[in-house]
Short mmCIF file of C-alpha atoms in Angstrom, two decimals:
data_model
loop_
_atom_site.label_atom_id
_atom_site.label_comp_id
_atom_site.label_asym_id
_atom_site.label_seq_id
_atom_site.Cartn_x
_atom_site.Cartn_y
_atom_site.Cartn_z
CA MET F 22 -40.58 -6.10 -19.93
CA THR F 23 -38.33 -6.30 -23.00
CA VAL F 24 -34.57 -6.61 -22.74
CA ARG F 25 -32.38 -5.54 -25.65
CA GLY F 26 -28.92 -4.22 -26.64
CA ASP F 27 -26.34 -3.80 -23.89
CA GLU F 28 -28.79 -4.95 -21.19
CA LEU F 29 -29.20 -8.23 -23.03
CA LYS F 30 -25.43 -8.65 -23.35
CA GLU F 31 -24.99 -8.03 -19.63
CA LEU F 32 -27.77 -10.48 -18.79
CA ARG F 33 -26.12 -13.21 -20.87
CA HIS F 34 -22.78 -12.41 -19.20
CA ASN F 35 -24.22 -12.56 -15.66
CA LEU F 36 -26.05 -15.84 -16.22
CA ARG F 37 -23.14 -17.54 -17.95
CA THR F 38 -20.66 -16.68 -15.16
CA PRO F 39 -22.02 -19.21 -12.62
CA ILE F 40 -22.47 -21.75 -15.43
CA ASN F 41 -18.75 -21.30 -16.16
CA HIS F 42 -17.98 -22.19 -12.54
CA ILE F 43 -20.27 -25.24 -12.57
CA LEU F 44 -18.77 -26.62 -15.77
CA GLY F 45 -15.17 -25.77 -14.91
CA TYR F 46 -15.09 -27.23 -11.40
CA SER F 47 -17.08 -30.34 -12.41
CA GLU F 48 -14.67 -30.98 -15.31
CA MET F 49 -11.64 -30.87 -13.02
CA MET F 50 -13.36 -33.10 -10.45
CA MET F 51 -14.26 -35.57 -13.23
CA GLU F 52 -10.62 -35.72 -14.28
CA ASP F 53 -9.56 -36.40 -10.68
CA ALA F 54 -12.29 -39.02 -10.15
CA GLY F 55 -11.34 -40.77 -13.38
CA GLU F 56 -7.69 -40.97 -12.32
CA ARG F 57 -8.67 -42.40 -8.90
CA GLY F 58 -11.16 -44.88 -10.39
CA ALA F 59 -14.03 -43.38 -8.32
CA ASP F 60 -16.75 -44.55 -10.70
CA SER F 61 -19.77 -43.76 -8.51
CA MET F 62 -18.59 -40.23 -7.91
CA LEU F 63 -17.76 -39.87 -11.60
CA GLY F 64 -21.35 -40.78 -12.47
CA GLU F 65 -22.80 -38.04 -10.25
CA LEU F 66 -20.34 -35.48 -11.56
CA ARG F 67 -21.31 -36.32 -15.13
CA LYS F 68 -24.94 -35.63 -14.23
CA ILE F 69 -23.95 -32.26 -12.75
CA HIS F 70 -21.83 -31.42 -15.77
CA GLU F 71 -24.64 -32.44 -18.16
CA ALA F 72 -27.12 -30.30 -16.23
CA GLY F 73 -24.71 -27.37 -16.45
CA LYS F 74 -24.41 -27.78 -20.22
CA HIS F 75 -28.17 -28.04 -20.49
CA SER F 76 -28.52 -24.78 -18.53
CA LEU F 77 -26.03 -23.09 -20.84
CA ALA F 78 -27.93 -24.33 -23.91
CA LEU F 79 -31.18 -22.90 -22.50
CA ILE F 80 -29.55 -19.52 -21.83
CA ASN F 81 -27.94 -19.39 -25.27
CA ALA F 82 -31.17 -20.32 -27.06
CA ALA F 83 -33.32 -17.83 -25.17
CA LEU F 84 -30.93 -14.87 -24.91
CA THR F 85 -29.37 -14.91 -28.39
CA PRO F 86 -32.38 -13.88 -30.48
CA VAL F 87 -32.26 -12.90 -34.14
CA HIS F 88 -33.63 -9.41 -33.46
CA ASP F 89 -31.44 -8.69 -30.40
CA GLN F 90 -34.34 -8.40 -27.97
CA VAL F 91 -36.16 -10.73 -25.58
CA THR F 92 -39.73 -10.30 -24.44
CA ASP F 93 -41.09 -10.86 -20.94
CA ALA F 94 -42.79 -14.05 -22.08
CA GLU F 95 -39.48 -15.47 -23.28
CA LEU F 96 -37.78 -14.44 -20.04
CA SER F 97 -40.51 -16.12 -18.02
CA ALA F 98 -40.14 -19.32 -20.02
CA LEU F 99 -36.39 -19.33 -19.48
CA HIS F 100 -36.94 -18.79 -15.77
CA GLU F 101 -39.17 -21.82 -15.55
CA GLN F 102 -37.03 -24.11 -17.68
CA LEU F 103 -33.75 -23.26 -15.91
CA GLY F 104 -35.23 -24.52 -12.66
CA VAL F 105 -35.02 -28.16 -13.79
CA PRO F 106 -31.28 -28.45 -14.58
CA VAL F 107 -30.26 -26.13 -11.74
CA ARG F 108 -32.17 -28.27 -9.20
CA ALA F 109 -30.48 -31.31 -10.75
CA ILE F 110 -27.12 -29.69 -10.06
CA LEU F 111 -28.05 -29.02 -6.43
CA ASP F 112 -29.39 -32.56 -6.03
CA GLY F 113 -26.18 -33.90 -7.59
CA THR F 114 -23.97 -32.07 -5.09
CA GLY F 115 -26.06 -33.55 -2.27
CA ALA F 116 -25.79 -37.05 -3.72
CA LEU F 117 -21.99 -36.92 -3.51
CA GLY F 118 -22.19 -37.59 0.24
CA ALA F 119 -18.95 -36.96 2.12
CA GLU F 120 -17.32 -35.85 -1.12
CA GLY F 121 -20.00 -33.16 -1.28
CA GLU F 122 -18.27 -31.08 1.33
CA THR F 123 -15.06 -30.54 -0.63
CA ALA F 124 -14.19 -26.99 -1.60
CA ASP F 125 -14.91 -27.54 -5.30
CA VAL F 126 -18.33 -29.12 -4.69
CA ILE F 127 -19.24 -26.21 -2.43
CA LYS F 128 -18.25 -23.85 -5.22
CA ILE F 129 -20.49 -25.74 -7.66
CA ARG F 130 -23.39 -25.56 -5.20
CA ASP F 131 -22.80 -21.85 -4.58
CA ALA F 132 -22.74 -21.19 -8.34
CA ALA F 133 -26.05 -23.05 -8.81
CA GLU F 134 -27.65 -21.07 -5.99
CA ARG F 135 -26.37 -17.81 -7.48
CA LEU F 136 -27.91 -18.80 -10.80
CA LEU F 137 -31.26 -19.40 -9.12
CA ALA F 138 -31.01 -16.07 -7.31
CA LEU F 139 -30.28 -14.30 -10.58
CA CYS F 140 -33.31 -15.95 -12.13
CA GLU F 141 -35.50 -14.81 -9.24
CA GLY F 142 -34.17 -11.27 -9.35
CA VAL F 143 -33.99 -10.65 -13.07
CA LEU F 144 -36.34 -13.01 -14.91
CA GLU F 145 -39.85 -12.00 -13.96
CA ALA F 146 -42.74 -14.47 -14.20
CA ALA F 147 -44.98 -14.18 -17.21
CA LEU F 148 -47.09 -16.41 -19.38
CA PRO F 149 -45.30 -19.67 -20.05
CA GLY F 150 -43.79 -20.03 -23.49
CA PRO F 151 -41.94 -23.22 -24.38
CA VAL F 152 -38.35 -23.03 -25.55
CA LEU F 153 -37.29 -26.27 -27.22
CA VAL F 154 -33.67 -27.19 -26.67
CA GLU F 155 -31.98 -30.50 -27.36
CA PRO F 156 -30.37 -31.86 -24.18
CA ALA F 157 -26.60 -31.67 -24.12
CA SER F 158 -24.79 -34.91 -24.83
CA SER F 159 -22.93 -36.62 -22.03
CA PRO F 160 -19.58 -34.87 -21.51
CA THR F 161 -16.27 -36.53 -22.12
CA PRO F 162 -13.62 -35.52 -19.55
CA VAL F 163 -10.67 -33.63 -21.02
CA PRO F 164 -7.50 -35.74 -20.76
CA ARG F 165 -5.25 -34.31 -18.09
CA ASN F 166 -1.77 -33.28 -19.17
CA THR F 167 0.39 -35.97 -17.63
CA ASN F 168 3.53 -34.13 -18.75
CA ALA F 169 2.64 -30.90 -16.96
CA GLU F 170 6.20 -30.35 -15.84
CA ARG F 171 7.25 -30.01 -19.49
CA ARG F 172 5.05 -26.98 -20.14
CA GLU F 173 6.88 -23.69 -20.33
CA GLY F 174 5.28 -20.32 -19.86
CA ARG F 175 4.42 -17.81 -17.17
CA LEU F 176 0.80 -16.69 -17.44
CA LEU F 177 -1.17 -13.86 -15.81
CA VAL F 178 -4.91 -14.35 -15.21
CA VAL F 179 -6.86 -11.10 -14.80
CA ASP F 180 -10.48 -11.28 -13.58
CA ASP F 181 -12.42 -9.42 -10.89
CA ILE F 182 -14.35 -12.53 -9.80
CA GLU F 183 -12.34 -14.71 -7.44
CA ALA F 184 -13.97 -17.96 -8.58
CA ASN F 185 -13.10 -17.15 -12.21
CA ARG F 186 -9.47 -16.53 -11.28
CA ASP F 187 -9.31 -19.70 -9.21
CA LEU F 188 -10.95 -21.86 -11.88
CA LEU F 189 -8.82 -20.66 -14.78
CA SER F 190 -5.52 -20.58 -12.87
CA ARG F 191 -6.02 -24.12 -11.59
CA ARG F 192 -6.86 -25.35 -15.06
CA LEU F 193 -3.66 -23.74 -16.36
CA GLU F 194 -1.56 -25.08 -13.48
CA ARG F 195 -2.82 -28.56 -14.35
CA GLU F 196 -1.34 -27.99 -17.78
CA GLY F 197 2.03 -27.27 -16.15
CA TYR F 198 2.09 -23.48 -16.50
CA THR F 199 3.22 -21.02 -13.84
CA VAL F 200 0.28 -18.74 -13.08
CA ALA F 201 -0.07 -15.36 -11.37
CA LYS F 202 -3.41 -13.64 -10.70
CA ALA F 203 -4.70 -10.07 -10.65
CA GLU F 204 -8.18 -8.92 -9.70
CA ASN F 205 -8.35 -5.84 -11.94
CA GLY F 206 -6.56 -4.11 -14.78
CA ALA F 207 -4.58 -1.69 -12.62
CA GLN F 208 -3.20 -4.53 -10.50
CA ALA F 209 -2.33 -6.45 -13.67
CA LEU F 210 -0.35 -3.53 -15.08
CA ASP F 211 1.56 -3.17 -11.80
CA LEU F 212 2.49 -6.86 -11.93
CA LEU F 213 3.52 -6.74 -15.58
CA ARG F 214 5.75 -3.71 -14.96
CA SER F 215 7.33 -4.94 -11.75
CA VAL F 216 7.86 -8.63 -12.55
CA ASP F 217 9.75 -9.74 -15.64
CA GLY F 218 9.06 -12.86 -17.63
CA PHE F 219 5.30 -13.01 -18.32
CA ASP F 220 4.61 -14.88 -21.56
CA LEU F 221 0.83 -14.48 -21.86
CA VAL F 222 -2.05 -12.53 -20.31
CA LEU F 223 -5.57 -13.95 -20.07
CA LEU F 224 -7.76 -10.90 -19.62
CA ASP F 225 -11.43 -10.52 -18.71
CA ILE F 226 -13.33 -7.60 -20.26
CA MET F 227 -15.94 -6.61 -17.68
CA MET F 228 -14.06 -5.46 -14.57
CA PRO F 229 -14.28 -2.50 -12.16
CA VAL F 230 -11.46 0.04 -11.68
CA MET F 231 -10.06 -0.60 -15.17
CA ASP F 232 -11.87 -2.83 -17.64
CA GLY F 233 -10.28 -5.22 -20.13
CA TYR F 234 -10.39 -2.76 -23.03
CA GLN F 235 -8.51 -0.10 -21.03
CA THR F 236 -6.02 -2.65 -19.72
CA LEU F 237 -5.35 -3.97 -23.23
CA GLU F 238 -4.87 -0.41 -24.48
CA HIS F 239 -2.28 0.30 -21.75
CA ILE F 240 -0.42 -2.95 -22.48
CA LYS F 241 -0.17 -2.26 -26.21
CA ALA F 242 0.88 1.37 -25.62
CA ASP F 243 3.78 0.34 -23.34
CA THR F 244 6.90 -0.49 -25.36
CA ALA F 245 8.07 -2.85 -22.61
CA LEU F 246 4.79 -4.81 -22.57
CA ARG F 247 3.33 -4.60 -26.07
CA ASP F 248 4.92 -7.86 -27.26
CA ILE F 249 3.23 -9.93 -24.53
CA PRO F 250 0.29 -11.72 -26.19
CA VAL F 251 -3.15 -11.17 -24.68
CA ILE F 252 -6.10 -13.57 -24.93
CA MET F 253 -9.45 -12.04 -23.99
CA ILE F 254 -11.68 -14.40 -21.99
CA THR F 255 -15.19 -13.18 -21.25
CA ALA F 256 -18.84 -14.18 -21.21
CA LEU F 257 -19.53 -11.38 -23.67
CA ASP F 258 -19.99 -13.08 -27.02
CA ASP F 259 -21.10 -10.40 -29.48
CA ILE F 260 -19.00 -9.99 -32.59
CA GLY F 261 -18.43 -6.31 -31.80
CA SER F 262 -16.44 -7.19 -28.66
CA VAL F 263 -14.38 -9.73 -30.59
CA VAL F 264 -13.56 -7.28 -33.39
CA ARG F 265 -12.73 -4.47 -30.96
CA CYS F 266 -10.30 -6.63 -28.98
CA ILE F 267 -8.53 -7.96 -32.08
CA GLU F 268 -8.25 -4.45 -33.54
CA MET F 269 -6.71 -3.24 -30.27
CA GLY F 270 -4.01 -5.92 -30.51
CA ALA F 271 -5.39 -8.96 -28.67
CA GLU F 272 -3.83 -12.21 -29.83
CA ASP F 273 -7.04 -14.22 -29.53
CA TYR F 274 -10.47 -14.37 -27.93
CA LEU F 275 -12.29 -17.09 -25.97
CA PRO F 276 -15.87 -16.97 -24.70
CA LYS F 277 -16.79 -18.23 -21.26
CA PRO F 278 -17.60 -20.94 -20.39
CA PHE F 279 -14.48 -21.99 -22.23
CA ASP F 280 -13.83 -25.35 -23.77
CA PRO F 281 -10.70 -26.81 -22.10
CA VAL F 282 -9.43 -28.38 -25.32
CA LEU F 283 -9.85 -25.10 -27.19
CA LEU F 284 -8.26 -23.19 -24.30
CA ARG F 285 -5.25 -25.51 -24.35
CA ALA F 286 -4.88 -25.20 -28.11
CA ARG F 287 -5.14 -21.43 -28.23
CA ILE F 288 -2.80 -20.88 -25.32
CA GLY F 289 -0.31 -23.25 -26.90
CA ALA F 290 -0.59 -21.46 -30.25
CA SER F 291 -0.16 -18.03 -28.64
CA LEU F 292 2.88 -19.12 -26.66
CA GLU F 293 4.43 -20.70 -29.75
CA LYS F 294 3.95 -17.48 -31.72
CA LYS F 295 5.51 -15.52 -28.86
CA ARG F 296 8.44 -17.97 -28.77
CA LEU F 297 8.98 -17.47 -32.50
CA ARG F 298 8.74 -13.68 -32.13
CA ASP F 299 11.21 -13.76 -29.23
CA GLU F 300 13.59 -15.90 -31.27
CA GLU F 301 13.25 -13.54 -34.23
CA LYS F 302 13.91 -10.57 -31.95
CA LYS F 303 16.95 -12.33 -30.50
CA GLN F 304 18.33 -13.08 -33.96
CA ARG F 305 17.66 -9.47 -35.00
CA LYS F 306 19.62 -8.21 -32.00
CA VAL F 307 22.50 -10.53 -32.89
CA ALA F 308 22.44 -9.23 -36.47
CA GLU F 309 22.31 -5.61 -35.30
CA SER F 310 25.16 -6.27 -32.88
CA LEU F 311 27.26 -7.74 -35.68
CA LEU F 312 26.40 -4.77 -37.87
CA ARG F 313 27.49 -2.36 -35.13
CA ASN F 314 30.76 -4.26 -34.84
CA ILE F 315 31.63 -3.38 -38.44
CA LEU F 316 29.86 0.00 -38.67
CA PRO F 317 29.59 2.98 -36.32
CA ALA F 318 26.36 2.81 -34.30
CA GLU F 319 24.86 5.89 -35.96
CA VAL F 320 25.69 4.59 -39.44
CA ALA F 321 24.37 1.09 -38.63
CA GLU F 322 21.08 2.59 -37.46
CA GLU F 323 20.70 4.59 -40.68
CA LEU F 324 21.45 1.49 -42.74
CA ARG F 325 18.90 -0.55 -40.77
CA GLU F 326 16.15 2.05 -41.14
CA LYS F 327 16.74 3.21 -44.72
CA GLY F 328 18.63 0.34 -46.32
CA SER F 329 21.42 2.69 -47.41
CA VAL F 330 23.73 5.37 -45.99
CA GLU F 331 24.17 8.81 -47.49
CA PRO F 332 27.80 9.91 -47.99
CA ARG F 333 28.81 12.66 -45.57
CA TYR F 334 31.42 15.38 -45.56
CA PHE F 335 33.27 15.89 -42.29
CA GLU F 336 35.25 19.10 -42.27
CA ASP F 337 37.31 18.25 -39.19
CA VAL F 338 38.49 14.71 -38.42
CA THR F 339 41.63 13.25 -36.89
CA ILE F 340 43.04 10.10 -38.51
CA LEU F 341 45.51 7.80 -36.75
CA PHE F 342 47.49 5.00 -38.41
CA THR F 343 49.68 2.42 -36.67
CA ASP F 344 52.22 0.03 -38.14
CA PHE F 345 54.51 -2.58 -36.60
CA VAL F 346 58.22 -2.19 -37.25
CA GLY F 347 59.75 -5.42 -38.54
CA PHE F 348 56.40 -7.07 -39.24
CA THR F 349 57.42 -8.31 -42.70
CA LEU F 350 60.46 -10.08 -41.27
CA SER F 351 58.28 -11.65 -38.56
CA THR F 352 55.99 -13.21 -41.15
CA GLU F 353 58.97 -15.20 -42.38
CA ASN F 354 59.90 -16.45 -38.90
CA LEU F 355 56.50 -17.07 -37.31
CA ALA F 356 54.01 -19.83 -38.07
CA ALA F 357 50.71 -18.59 -39.51
CA GLU F 358 48.83 -19.48 -36.32
CA GLU F 359 51.33 -17.59 -34.15
CA LEU F 360 51.24 -14.55 -36.42
CA VAL F 361 47.45 -14.28 -36.29
CA GLN F 362 47.49 -14.87 -32.54
CA ALA F 363 49.98 -12.03 -32.03
CA LEU F 364 48.05 -9.58 -34.19
CA ASN F 365 44.84 -10.50 -32.40
CA ARG F 366 46.39 -9.73 -29.00
CA TYR F 367 47.61 -6.31 -30.09
CA PHE F 368 44.52 -5.32 -32.04
CA THR F 369 42.19 -6.46 -29.24
CA ALA F 370 44.09 -4.15 -26.87
CA PHE F 371 43.75 -1.33 -29.43
CA ASP F 372 40.01 -1.95 -29.75
CA ARG F 373 39.55 -1.46 -26.01
CA ILE F 374 41.57 1.75 -26.09
CA VAL F 375 39.58 3.14 -29.04
CA GLU F 376 36.34 2.39 -27.21
CA SER F 377 37.50 4.05 -23.98
CA TYR F 378 38.33 7.29 -25.83
CA LYS F 379 35.08 7.22 -27.84
CA LEU F 380 36.94 7.09 -31.13
CA GLU F 381 36.01 5.02 -34.19
CA LYS F 382 37.96 2.03 -35.43
CA LEU F 383 37.83 2.00 -39.21
CA LYS F 384 39.77 -1.08 -40.28
CA THR F 385 42.94 -3.13 -40.14
CA ILE F 386 45.05 -3.85 -43.21
CA GLY F 387 47.72 -6.44 -42.53
CA ASP F 388 49.59 -5.09 -39.52
CA SER F 389 48.19 -1.56 -39.92
CA TYR F 390 45.42 -0.30 -37.64
CA MET F 391 43.35 2.75 -38.64
CA LEU F 392 41.06 4.84 -36.45
CA ALA F 393 39.35 8.21 -36.58
CA GLY F 394 38.13 10.82 -34.14
CA GLY F 395 35.33 13.31 -34.82
CA LEU F 396 33.08 11.03 -36.84
CA PRO F 397 30.35 10.03 -37.22
CA VAL F 398 29.62 12.10 -34.10
CA ARG F 399 31.38 15.44 -34.34
CA SER F 400 33.50 16.39 -31.34
CA PRO F 401 36.02 19.26 -31.00
CA SER F 402 38.25 17.23 -28.66
CA HIS F 403 39.17 14.53 -31.21
CA PRO F 404 42.81 15.66 -31.86
CA VAL F 405 43.65 15.56 -28.14
CA ASP F 406 41.69 12.33 -27.60
CA SER F 407 43.52 10.68 -30.50
CA VAL F 408 46.94 11.59 -29.09
CA LEU F 409 45.96 10.25 -25.66
CA ALA F 410 44.83 7.01 -27.32
CA ALA F 411 48.13 6.87 -29.23
CA PHE F 412 50.04 6.99 -25.94
CA GLU F 413 47.84 4.17 -24.58
CA MET F 414 48.65 2.11 -27.68
CA THR F 415 52.40 2.53 -27.34
CA GLN F 416 52.18 1.47 -23.72
CA ALA F 417 49.97 -1.52 -24.57
CA VAL F 418 52.56 -2.74 -27.09
CA LYS F 419 55.31 -2.46 -24.46
CA ASP F 420 53.22 -4.27 -21.85
CA LEU F 421 52.32 -7.13 -24.19
CA ALA F 422 55.97 -7.60 -25.15
CA VAL F 423 57.03 -7.73 -21.50
CA ASN F 424 54.22 -10.17 -20.61
CA GLY F 425 55.38 -12.94 -22.91
CA GLY F 426 54.31 -11.72 -26.31
CA ILE F 427 54.87 -14.10 -29.20
CA ALA F 428 56.31 -11.28 -31.27
CA GLU F 429 58.05 -8.33 -29.60
CA TRP F 430 57.24 -5.67 -32.16
CA GLN F 431 57.69 -1.92 -31.93
CA ILE F 432 55.00 0.39 -33.17
CA ARG F 433 54.94 3.55 -35.29
CA LEU F 434 52.01 5.95 -35.04
CA GLY F 435 51.08 8.81 -37.34
CA ILE F 436 48.30 11.39 -36.89
CA HIS F 437 46.83 14.09 -39.12
CA THR F 438 43.74 16.28 -38.87
CA GLY F 439 41.60 17.52 -41.75
CA PRO F 440 38.45 17.04 -43.86
CA VAL F 441 37.23 13.68 -45.19
CA ILE F 442 34.28 12.14 -47.02
CA ALA F 443 32.73 9.14 -45.24
CA GLY F 444 30.30 6.51 -46.47
CA VAL F 445 29.35 2.85 -46.69
CA VAL F 446 30.44 0.79 -49.68
CA GLY F 447 29.51 -2.72 -50.79
CA ILE F 448 26.24 -4.63 -51.05
CA ARG F 449 27.14 -7.98 -49.51
CA LYS F 450 29.89 -7.13 -47.03
CA PHE F 451 29.31 -3.58 -45.85
CA ALA F 452 32.32 -1.44 -45.05
CA PHE F 453 32.39 2.05 -43.56
CA ASP F 454 35.30 3.96 -45.01
CA ILE F 455 36.69 7.46 -45.47
CA TRP F 456 38.41 9.14 -48.40
CA GLY F 457 40.40 12.27 -49.06
CA GLU F 458 43.86 13.78 -48.88
CA THR F 459 43.65 13.75 -45.09
CA VAL F 460 43.74 9.95 -45.12
CA ASN F 461 46.82 9.87 -47.36
CA TYR F 462 48.51 12.54 -45.24
CA ALA F 463 47.90 10.59 -42.02
CA SER F 464 49.41 7.50 -43.64
CA ARG F 465 52.52 9.54 -44.54
CA MET F 466 52.79 10.65 -40.90
CA GLU F 467 52.93 7.00 -39.84
CA SER F 468 55.46 5.87 -42.46
CA SER F 469 57.67 8.90 -41.69
CA GLY F 470 57.66 8.30 -37.94
CA GLY F 471 59.94 6.33 -35.68
CA PRO F 472 59.65 3.18 -33.55
CA GLY F 473 57.70 3.85 -30.37
CA ARG F 474 57.04 7.47 -31.40
CA ILE F 475 53.87 9.43 -32.13
CA ASN F 476 54.39 11.51 -35.25
CA VAL F 477 51.87 14.32 -35.96
CA SER F 478 51.38 16.79 -38.77
CA GLU F 479 51.63 20.55 -38.37
CA ARG F 480 47.85 20.86 -38.45
CA THR F 481 47.40 18.32 -35.66
CA TYR F 482 50.25 19.94 -33.73
CA SER F 483 48.40 23.27 -33.79
CA ARG F 484 45.40 21.58 -32.18
CA VAL F 485 47.25 19.72 -29.41
CA LYS F 486 50.23 21.96 -28.55
CA ASP F 487 48.38 23.47 -25.58
CA PHE F 488 48.21 20.02 -24.00
CA PHE F 489 51.31 18.13 -25.04
CA HIS F 490 55.05 18.72 -25.24
CA CYS F 491 55.93 18.33 -28.92
CA GLU F 492 59.37 18.03 -30.47
CA PRO F 493 59.76 19.79 -33.85
CA ARG F 494 61.37 17.61 -36.50
CA GLY F 495 61.62 20.28 -39.16
CA LYS F 496 61.00 19.43 -42.81
CA VAL F 497 60.78 15.70 -43.38
CA VAL F 498 60.69 14.12 -46.84
CA THR F 499 57.72 11.76 -47.25
CA LYS F 500 57.45 8.72 -49.53
CA ASP F 501 55.91 10.88 -52.23
CA LYS F 502 59.00 13.15 -52.11
CA ARG F 503 57.30 16.06 -50.37
CA GLU F 504 58.88 18.05 -47.56
CA VAL F 505 56.45 18.64 -44.70
CA ASP F 506 56.73 19.80 -41.09
CA MET F 507 56.32 17.04 -38.53
CA PHE F 508 56.42 16.77 -34.74
CA PHE F 509 57.01 14.00 -32.24
CA VAL F 510 54.68 14.13 -29.22
CA ASN F 511 56.70 13.40 -26.08
CA GLY F 512 54.17 13.74 -23.27
CA ILE F 513 51.98 16.12 -21.29
CA LEU F 514 53.10 19.76 -21.05
CA PRO F 515 55.19 20.10 -17.87
CA LYS F 516 53.10 23.03 -16.60
CA LEU F 517 49.96 20.83 -16.74
CA LEU F 518 51.72 18.35 -14.43
CA GLU F 519 52.61 20.89 -11.74
CA GLY F 520 51.18 20.01 -8.36
CA ALA F 521 49.71 16.75 -9.69
CA ASP F 522 51.95 14.49 -7.56
CA GLY F 523 51.16 11.56 -9.82
CA ILE F 524 47.38 12.13 -9.72
CA SER F 525 45.74 10.78 -12.89
CA PRO F 526 44.46 12.66 -14.72
CA PRO F 527 46.41 15.74 -13.60
CA PRO F 528 44.01 18.42 -12.27
CA ALA F 529 45.57 21.17 -14.44
CA PHE F 530 45.16 19.02 -17.56
CA VAL F 531 41.50 18.37 -16.70
CA ARG F 532 40.84 22.08 -16.10
CA ARG F 533 42.26 23.02 -19.48
CA TYR F 534 40.38 20.19 -21.19
CA ARG F 535 37.13 21.45 -19.66
CA VAL F 536 37.82 25.04 -20.73
CA TYR F 537 38.55 24.02 -24.32
CA PHE F 538 35.88 21.34 -24.78
CA GLN F 539 33.28 21.84 -21.99
CA LYS F 540 33.57 18.25 -20.79
CA ASP F 541 35.87 15.87 -18.91
CA PRO F 542 38.44 13.67 -20.70
CA PRO F 543 36.87 10.30 -21.58
CA ALA F 544 39.99 8.52 -20.27
CA PHE F 545 43.63 9.23 -19.45
CA PRO F 546 46.88 7.18 -19.60
CA ALA F 547 47.92 6.93 -15.95
CA PHE F 548 51.62 6.65 -16.79
CA LEU F 549 51.55 10.11 -18.46
CA ALA F 550 50.85 11.73 -15.09
CA LYS F 551 54.45 10.90 -14.16
CA GLY F 552 55.98 13.08 -16.86
CA ALA F 553 57.46 12.82 -20.37
CA VAL F 554 57.73 9.37 -21.89
CA SER F 555 60.49 9.98 -24.44
#
C-alpha cells in the first residue's frame, strides 16, 4: 500500500489531532502542577508531554516525505515505533494515581488510545524499516499569564472536534480572553451575525457542514464581518493550504499541535492590528463627520472618493438670507464673549430648523445666516420649504428673546429663487459655495425687508402664492438703485386653514403639498396653523 497526495495530508491530520490533545492538556496540567508545587506529578506529566512530542516527531518524519508518498514498509515502521511513546503516555496516566482520574488526564488517555486505534486501523503491518528520530528535548512549561484579567478581546473558536474546542478555548481563557465556541462554519456565521463584538476568529479548516475555506469566504464577503481577523488553525500543514487561506483574507495561520508561545504572540499581534484598524476607522469616521458638517453629504462623498468636486449648475434653487437688526450697535454694547454666545444660540436654533426642512446651510458671515433649498439634491418643493423654515426662524428669535436672551435682536429675512453655480473652493479649508445673480438678488431681498418680516422676490412669490398669503409691496428700490417687485409673506392662505381647528399641519395644506410635490411636508411650524402671523 502506498499513500500519497490528499490521502497523505488527511493521514497526517488524523494522527496529529490526538497528539494535539495530549500535548495541550499535559501543558496546562504542568502549568497547574508547577503553581501548586506538585513536583512528583509534574515529573510524570513531563514524561507524558515528552512522549507526546516524540510521537509527533515520528509522525512528522515518516509522513512528510520528499516525494509526497509513503510506502507500506514506511507505514509499518511508523506503526511499530509509535507504540513505544504511546504506551509511555498510557503508563504515565496510570502512574498519576488519584490525579489520574481528573477530566484532563482522562482526555489524555483517550487521545492516546485513539492514536493506537488509528495506527491499528490505518497503518498496516509490513516489513520493519527503521526510522531514526532524535528524541524530543524535555519540555519547558509555558509561563501562565498572571495578568489574565488585563487581556482584552472576544474570541470565537470554530472546530468540529469537541476536545479541540475545549483545549483551545481553555488555553485562551487562561490568557484572559473571553471565548465563545462553534462546532461548524454555519454555527460560527450565525454567532458572528447575531452577537456583536467579536475581535478574532480561530478557524479550523477540515469540518463537516461548512469547512474552514467556505466559512472564511463567507466572512470576507460580508461587509459587517470582513474586518474581523481570522487565524486558521489546523493539522493540515502543506504550503498550498497556507497560501490559499492567506489569499482568501486570513490574518495568519497556525499548524496543530500549536506552540502556546507562538499562539499567544500571533493572537496578540492580530488583536493589536485589529485595534489599530478600528482606531483608524474611528478617526476616519470623525474626519468624515467633520467634513459633512462643512459640506453637504453628497458633496463630501464626492470629495472623499475623487479628491475634488466638479462645479455644478443648478437651474432652480431658493436662497434665504437672514440679518439681525441693530447688530452693529450691539457689538458696541456687548462683551465679545456675550456677543459670540448670543450668535451661537440663534444660529444653533437655525441649524436645527434647516435640518428639519432638509435644506442646506451654506455659511454665516458676521450676523448673516445663508441657506439654500434645492441643492445639492434637487427638489421641487424648495421655495415652499424655505418659507416654512423662515417662519420657524422668526419664531425662534422671538422665543429666545423671551427666554432670557443676552441680546434681544429682531431678524430680517429675504428669499429669492433662481439658477446658481455651486462648487467647492480651497485646498486647506474646504468651503462649499454658490455664485450667480440669484445670490445677489436674495441678499437684496433681505436688506430691503423689515424687522420680523419675510421678504420674497416676485419669482419666489409665483412659486409660493398657492400656499401662503402674501402682501404686495409694489416697486421697492434696492441698494443698487433698482426698482423691483417684492412681497411680504404673512402666513398660510386662509382657505388652507379652513376646518383645521388648530391641527398642525392643516389637512388642506398637506393635501395641496402632496398634489404639487408628491410627498408630505418635511416639517411644519405649529403656530402657523392658528392663522396669519403679521
